[in-house]
PDB file of C-alpha atoms in Angstrom:
ATOM      1  CA  ASN T   1    -107.267  10.856 -35.094  1.00  0.00           C
ATOM      2  CA  VAL T   2    -106.774  14.337 -33.619  1.00  0.00           C
ATOM      3  CA  SER T   3    -103.818  16.483 -32.629  1.00  0.00           C
ATOM      4  CA  LYS T   4    -103.476  20.080 -31.483  1.00  0.00           C
ATOM      5  CA  GLU T   5    -102.952  21.262 -35.069  1.00  0.00           C
ATOM      6  CA  GLY T   6    -104.866  18.797 -37.218  1.00  0.00           C
ATOM      7  CA  ILE T   7    -107.405  16.062 -37.791  1.00  0.00           C
ATOM      8  CA  TYR T   8    -107.256  12.796 -39.761  1.00  0.00           C
ATOM      9  CA  PHE T   9    -110.601  11.315 -40.775  1.00  0.00           C
ATOM     10  CA  LEU T  10    -112.109   8.697 -43.083  1.00  0.00           C
ATOM     11  CA  SER T  11    -114.509   9.589 -45.867  1.00  0.00           C
ATOM     12  CA  ARG T  12    -116.304   7.938 -48.763  1.00  0.00           C
ATOM     13  CA  ARG T  13    -116.648  11.311 -50.486  1.00  0.00           C
ATOM     14  CA  LYS T  14    -114.274  11.706 -53.420  1.00  0.00           C
ATOM     15  CA  GLY T  15    -112.924  15.090 -54.411  1.00  0.00           C
ATOM     16  CA  TYR T  16    -110.566  15.933 -51.567  1.00  0.00           C
ATOM     17  CA  TYR T  17    -107.131  17.049 -52.798  1.00  0.00           C
ATOM     18  CA  LYS T  18    -103.919  18.371 -51.270  1.00  0.00           C
ATOM     19  CA  GLY T  19    -104.111  22.141 -50.797  1.00  0.00           C
ATOM     20  CA  MET T  20    -107.933  22.208 -50.722  1.00  0.00           C
ATOM     21  CA  ARG T  21    -109.433  24.618 -48.168  1.00  0.00           C
ATOM     22  CA  VAL T  22    -112.282  23.178 -46.109  1.00  0.00           C
ATOM     23  CA  PHE T  23    -114.402  24.168 -43.129  1.00  0.00           C
ATOM     24  CA  VAL T  24    -114.274  21.756 -40.185  1.00  0.00           C
ATOM     25  CA  THR T  25    -116.528  21.641 -37.106  1.00  0.00           C
ATOM     26  CA  PHE T  26    -114.845  19.881 -34.191  1.00  0.00           C
ATOM     27  CA  PRO T  27    -115.852  18.431 -31.866  1.00  0.00           C
ATOM     28  CA  PHE T  28    -119.297  17.868 -33.330  1.00  0.00           C
ATOM     29  CA  ALA T  29    -121.961  16.376 -31.081  1.00  0.00           C
ATOM     30  CA  SER T  30    -125.085  18.117 -32.394  1.00  0.00           C
ATOM     31  CA  PRO T  31    -125.812  21.173 -34.576  1.00  0.00           C
ATOM     32  CA  HIS T  32    -126.447  23.500 -31.608  1.00  0.00           C
ATOM     33  CA  ASP T  33    -123.819  22.245 -29.152  1.00  0.00           C
ATOM     34  CA  ALA T  34    -121.902  25.113 -27.545  1.00  0.00           C
ATOM     35  CA  MET T  35    -118.721  22.997 -27.637  1.00  0.00           C
ATOM     36  CA  ASN T  36    -118.677  22.971 -31.466  1.00  0.00           C
ATOM     37  CA  CYS T  37    -115.748  24.950 -32.850  1.00  0.00           C
ATOM     38  CA  GLU T  38    -115.472  25.861 -36.532  1.00  0.00           C
ATOM     39  CA  TYR T  39    -112.102  26.023 -38.291  1.00  0.00           C
ATOM     40  CA  VAL T  40    -110.685  26.905 -41.677  1.00  0.00           C
ATOM     41  CA  ALA T  41    -108.431  23.970 -42.562  1.00  0.00           C
ATOM     42  CA  GLU T  42    -106.212  22.831 -45.427  1.00  0.00           C
ATOM     43  CA  VAL T  43    -106.011  19.273 -46.747  1.00  0.00           C
ATOM     44  CA  VAL T  44    -102.390  18.146 -46.414  1.00  0.00           C
ATOM     45  CA  ARG T  45    -102.728  14.443 -47.289  1.00  0.00           C
ATOM     46  CA  VAL T  46    -105.218  12.162 -49.038  1.00  0.00           C
ATOM     47  CA  GLU T  47    -104.783   8.377 -48.906  1.00  0.00           C
ATOM     48  CA  GLU T  48    -106.721   5.785 -50.913  1.00  0.00           C
ATOM     49  CA  LEU T  49    -107.915   3.075 -48.514  1.00  0.00           C
ATOM     50  CA  PRO T  50    -109.758  -0.244 -48.966  1.00  0.00           C
ATOM     51  CA  ASN T  51    -113.544  -0.352 -49.445  1.00  0.00           C
ATOM     52  CA  SER T  52    -113.652   2.894 -51.483  1.00  0.00           C
ATOM     53  CA  LYS T  53    -112.616   5.018 -48.507  1.00  0.00           C
ATOM     54  CA  LEU T  54    -110.188   7.914 -48.288  1.00  0.00           C
ATOM     55  CA  GLY T  55    -108.018   8.945 -45.362  1.00  0.00           C
ATOM     56  CA  VAL T  56    -107.891  12.743 -45.210  1.00  0.00           C
ATOM     57  CA  ALA T  57    -105.475  14.763 -43.071  1.00  0.00           C
ATOM     58  CA  VAL T  58    -106.189  18.461 -42.519  1.00  0.00           C
ATOM     59  CA  ASP T  59    -104.142  21.207 -40.902  1.00  0.00           C
ATOM     60  CA  LEU T  60    -106.306  23.520 -38.764  1.00  0.00           C
ATOM     61  CA  LYS T  61    -105.453  27.063 -39.884  1.00  0.00           C
ATOM     62  CA  MET T  62    -107.724  29.289 -37.795  1.00  0.00           C
ATOM     63  CA  THR T  63    -110.898  29.233 -35.767  1.00  0.00           C
ATOM     64  CA  MET T  64    -114.069  30.813 -37.142  1.00  0.00           C
ATOM     65  CA  ASN T  65    -116.072  31.027 -33.901  1.00  0.00           C
ATOM     66  CA  TYR T  66    -118.025  34.189 -33.261  1.00  0.00           C
ATOM     67  CA  SER T  67    -119.417  35.322 -29.969  1.00  0.00           C
ATOM     68  CA  SER T  68    -123.158  35.905 -29.926  1.00  0.00           C
ATOM     69  CA  LYS T  69    -124.330  39.236 -28.550  1.00  0.00           C
TER      70      LYS T  69
END
């Protein structure tokens, strides 16, 4: 689930917590795709879901893209 200011995703990885700073690449098609955009984000919600999954909501704080020269 995506909005202009955030992303909600599912994960099996434990360890996410509210207030945690993470790096997010979105959209991600392949490692060298020019459309990839990197962001600094903050976890704003973590939900325990069935089948040992977590729902994680992050607020996109700022982009980290650099132009190549």
